[in-house]
Coordinates of N, CA and C in Angstrom, one line a residue:
X1316 N 126.3 97.4 115.9 CA 125.9 98.5 114.8 C 127.5 98.0 114.3
X1317 N 127.7 98.3 112.9 CA 128.7 96.8 112.0 C 128.3 96.1 111.8
X1318 N 127.1 95.2 112.3 CA 127.4 94.0 112.5 C 126.6 93.7 110.9
X1319 N 126.7 92.6 110.2 CA 125.5 92.2 109.7 C 125.1 91.3 110.0
X1320 N 123.6 91.1 109.3 CA 122.2 89.4 109.6 C 122.1 89.4 108.5
X1321 N 122.7 88.0 108.9 CA 121.9 86.8 107.9 C 120.2 86.1 108.7
X1322 N 119.6 86.5 107.4 CA 118.2 86.1 107.3 C 118.1 85.0 106.5
X1323 N 117.8 83.4 106.5 CA 117.1 82.7 105.5 C 115.4 83.1 105.9
X1324 N 115.5 82.8 104.4 CA 114.3 83.3 104.1 C 112.7 82.5 103.8
X1325 N 112.1 81.8 103.5 CA 110.6 81.3 102.8 C 109.8 82.1 102.0
X1326 N 110.6 81.7 101.0 CA 109.6 82.3 99.1 C 108.3 81.6 99.4
X1327 N 107.1 82.0 99.5 CA 105.8 81.4 99.5 C 105.8 82.0 98.5
X1328 N 105.8 83.0 98.3 CA 105.3 84.3 97.3 C 106.1 84.6 95.7
X1329 N 107.1 83.7 95.6 CA 107.6 84.1 95.0 C 108.3 85.6 94.8
X1330 N 108.9 86.0 95.3 CA 109.1 87.2 95.4 C 110.6 87.3 93.8
X1331 N 110.7 86.8 93.9 CA 111.5 86.9 91.9 C 110.9 87.4 91.4
X1332 N 109.9 87.1 91.4 CA 108.8 87.6 90.0 C 108.3 89.3 90.0
X1333 N 108.7 89.7 91.3 CA 108.1 91.5 91.9 C 109.9 92.3 92.2
X1334 N 109.3 93.0 91.1 CA 110.3 93.5 91.7 C 109.5 94.6 93.1
X1335 N 111.0 94.5 94.4 CA 110.4 95.5 95.7 C 110.4 97.0 95.5
X1336 N 109.5 97.2 96.5 CA 109.4 98.8 96.6 C 110.3 98.9 98.1
X1337 N 109.8 98.2 98.7 CA 110.4 98.7 100.4 C 110.2 97.7 100.9
X1338 N 111.2 97.2 102.1 CA 111.3 95.9 103.1 C 111.7 96.5 104.8
X1339 N 110.8 96.1 105.0 CA 110.6 96.2 106.5 C 110.6 95.0 107.6
X1340 N 111.8 95.3 108.1 CA 111.8 93.7 109.3 C 110.9 94.1 110.6
X1341 N 109.9 94.0 110.9 CA 109.5 94.1 112.4 C 108.9 92.9 112.7
X1342 N 109.4 92.6 114.6 CA 108.7 91.5 115.4 C 107.0 92.4 116.6
X1343 N 106.8 91.2 116.3 CA 105.2 91.3 117.1 C 105.6 91.4 118.8
X1344 N 104.4 90.9 119.6 CA 104.6 90.5 120.7 C 105.4 90.2 121.5
X1345 N 105.2 88.5 121.0 CA 105.7 87.3 121.1 C 106.8 86.5 120.6
X1346 N 107.8 88.2 119.9 CA 109.2 87.8 119.9 C 109.2 86.7 118.3
X1347 N 108.3 87.1 117.5 CA 108.3 86.4 116.0 C 108.8 87.6 115.5
X1348 N 109.6 87.4 114.4 CA 109.5 88.5 113.3 C 108.6 88.2 111.9
X1349 N 108.9 88.8 111.7 CA 108.2 89.4 110.3 C 108.8 90.2 109.6
X1350 N 108.9 89.5 107.9 CA 109.4 90.5 107.0 C 108.1 91.6 105.8
X1351 N 108.0 92.3 105.8 CA 106.3 93.8 105.3 C 107.3 94.2 104.3
X1352 N 107.2 93.4 103.3 CA 107.6 94.3 101.8 C 106.2 94.2 100.9
X1353 N 106.6 95.9 100.4 CA 105.6 96.4 99.1 C 106.5 95.9 97.5
X1354 N 105.0 95.7 97.1 CA 106.0 95.6 95.6 C 105.3 96.5 94.5
X1355 N 106.3 97.6 93.4 CA 105.8 97.8 92.2 C 104.9 97.6 91.7
X1356 N 105.0 96.3 91.1 CA 103.5 95.8 90.4 C 103.6 94.5 90.4
X1357 N 102.3 94.0 90.0 CA 102.5 92.7 90.2 C 102.9 92.2 89.0
X1358 N 103.7 90.4 88.8 CA 103.8 90.2 87.8 C 103.2 89.9 86.9
X1359 N 103.8 89.9 85.3 CA 102.4 90.1 84.1 C 102.6 88.8 84.1
X1360 N 101.4 87.9 84.7 CA 101.6 85.9 83.8 C 100.5 85.5 83.2
X1361 N 100.6 84.4 82.1 CA 99.3 84.5 81.6 C 98.5 83.7 82.1
X1362 N 96.8 84.2 82.3 CA 96.4 83.3 82.9 C 95.7 81.9 81.8
X1363 N 95.5 80.7 82.8 CA 94.9 79.4 82.5 C 94.1 79.0 81.3
X1364 N 93.9 78.7 80.8 CA 92.5 78.7 80.1 C 92.1 76.7 80.2
X1365 N 92.6 76.4 80.8 CA 92.0 75.0 80.5 C 91.6 75.0 82.0
X1366 N 91.0 73.7 82.6 CA 90.3 73.2 83.9 C 90.9 72.2 84.4
X1367 N 90.5 71.9 85.5 CA 90.8 70.1 85.7 C 90.6 69.8 87.1
X1368 N 89.5 69.2 87.5 CA 88.8 68.8 88.2 C 89.4 68.0 89.8
X1369 N 89.6 68.3 91.2 CA 90.2 67.6 91.8 C 89.7 66.9 93.2
X1370 N 89.5 65.5 93.2 CA 89.1 64.7 93.6 C 89.7 64.3 95.1
X1371 N 88.8 64.9 96.3 CA 90.0 64.6 97.6 C 89.8 62.8 98.2
X1372 N 90.7 61.9 98.3 CA 90.0 60.7 98.6 C 91.4 60.0 100.1
X1373 N 90.9 58.8 100.1 CA 91.8 58.2 100.7 C 92.2 57.3 100.9
X1374 N 92.7 56.8 99.6 CA 93.8 55.8 98.9 C 94.8 56.8 98.6
X1375 N 95.2 57.9 97.6 CA 95.3 59.0 97.5 C 94.2 60.2 98.1
X1376 N 95.3 61.2 99.0 CA 95.0 62.5 99.0 C 94.5 63.1 98.0
X1377 N 94.9 63.3 96.7 CA 94.1 64.1 95.9 C 94.4 63.4 94.4
X1378 N 93.4 63.1 93.9 CA 93.4 62.9 92.1 C 93.3 63.7 91.0
X1379 N 93.3 64.5 90.0 CA 93.2 65.3 89.1 C 92.2 64.6 88.1
X1380 N 91.4 65.1 87.4 CA 90.4 64.6 86.4 C 90.9 64.6 85.1
X1381 N 92.7 64.9 85.7 CA 94.0 64.0 84.0 C 94.0 63.0 84.0
X1382 N 94.1 62.2 85.7 CA 94.8 61.1 86.1 C 96.1 61.0 87.1
X1383 N 96.6 62.5 87.1 CA 98.0 63.0 88.1 C 97.0 62.4 89.6
X1384 N 98.0 61.4 90.2 CA 97.8 61.4 91.6 C 98.8 61.7 92.2
X1385 N 98.2 62.5 93.5 CA 99.3 63.0 94.9 C 98.8 62.5 95.8
X1386 N 100.2 61.4 96.8 CA 100.0 60.7 97.7 C 100.4 61.2 98.7
X1387 N 100.7 61.3 99.9 CA 101.4 61.7 100.8 C 101.2 61.4 101.7
X1388 N 102.8 60.6 102.1 CA 103.2 59.6 103.0 C 102.1 60.0 104.4
X1389 N 102.0 61.9 104.8 CA 102.7 62.4 106.2 C 100.9 62.2 106.4
X1390 N 100.2 62.2 105.4 CA 98.9 62.9 105.3 C 97.8 61.3 106.1
X1391 N 98.5 59.4 105.6 CA 97.9 58.9 105.6 C 99.0 58.5 106.9
X1392 N 99.9 59.1 107.9 CA 100.6 58.1 107.9 C 99.8 59.4 109.6
X1393 N 99.5 59.9 110.0 CA 98.0 61.2 110.2 C 96.7 61.2 110.5
X1394 N 96.3 60.4 109.3 CA 94.9 60.1 109.3 C 94.2 59.3 110.6
X1395 N 94.7 58.5 111.0 CA 93.3 58.0 112.3 C 93.7 59.1 113.5
X1396 N 94.8 59.5 114.0 CA 95.3 60.9 114.6 C 94.0 62.1 114.6
X1397 N 93.9 62.2 112.9 CA 93.3 63.4 112.6 C 91.5 63.1 112.7
X1398 N 91.5 62.0 112.6 CA 89.7 61.3 112.7 C 89.4 61.5 113.9
X1399 N 90.8 60.8 114.9 CA 90.0 60.7 116.4 C 90.1 63.2 116.8
X1400 N 91.2 63.6 116.5 CA 90.9 65.3 116.7 C 89.6 65.4 116.5
X1401 N 89.7 64.5 115.5 CA 88.2 66.1 114.3 C 87.0 65.7 115.0
X1402 N 86.6 64.3 115.5 CA 85.4 64.1 116.6 C 85.4 64.9 117.9

């Protein structure tokens, strides 16, 4: 009681765009902690009107139809072990 608890949060949903209504911190049976958050409204964002195709490949992790290339070194590093594990 009377102590402050500092929690680092990984914001994968970009919560700064929302207006938070309630927040509840819960613990499951495996001692993992979760933040259960309810928001008032979804953020209004314009919908995209364009489209892009994505090709998943071997030399690049992904290539878009615009010509942008995504190369992730970790993907190439684990590719051989992943291929064996998937068999």
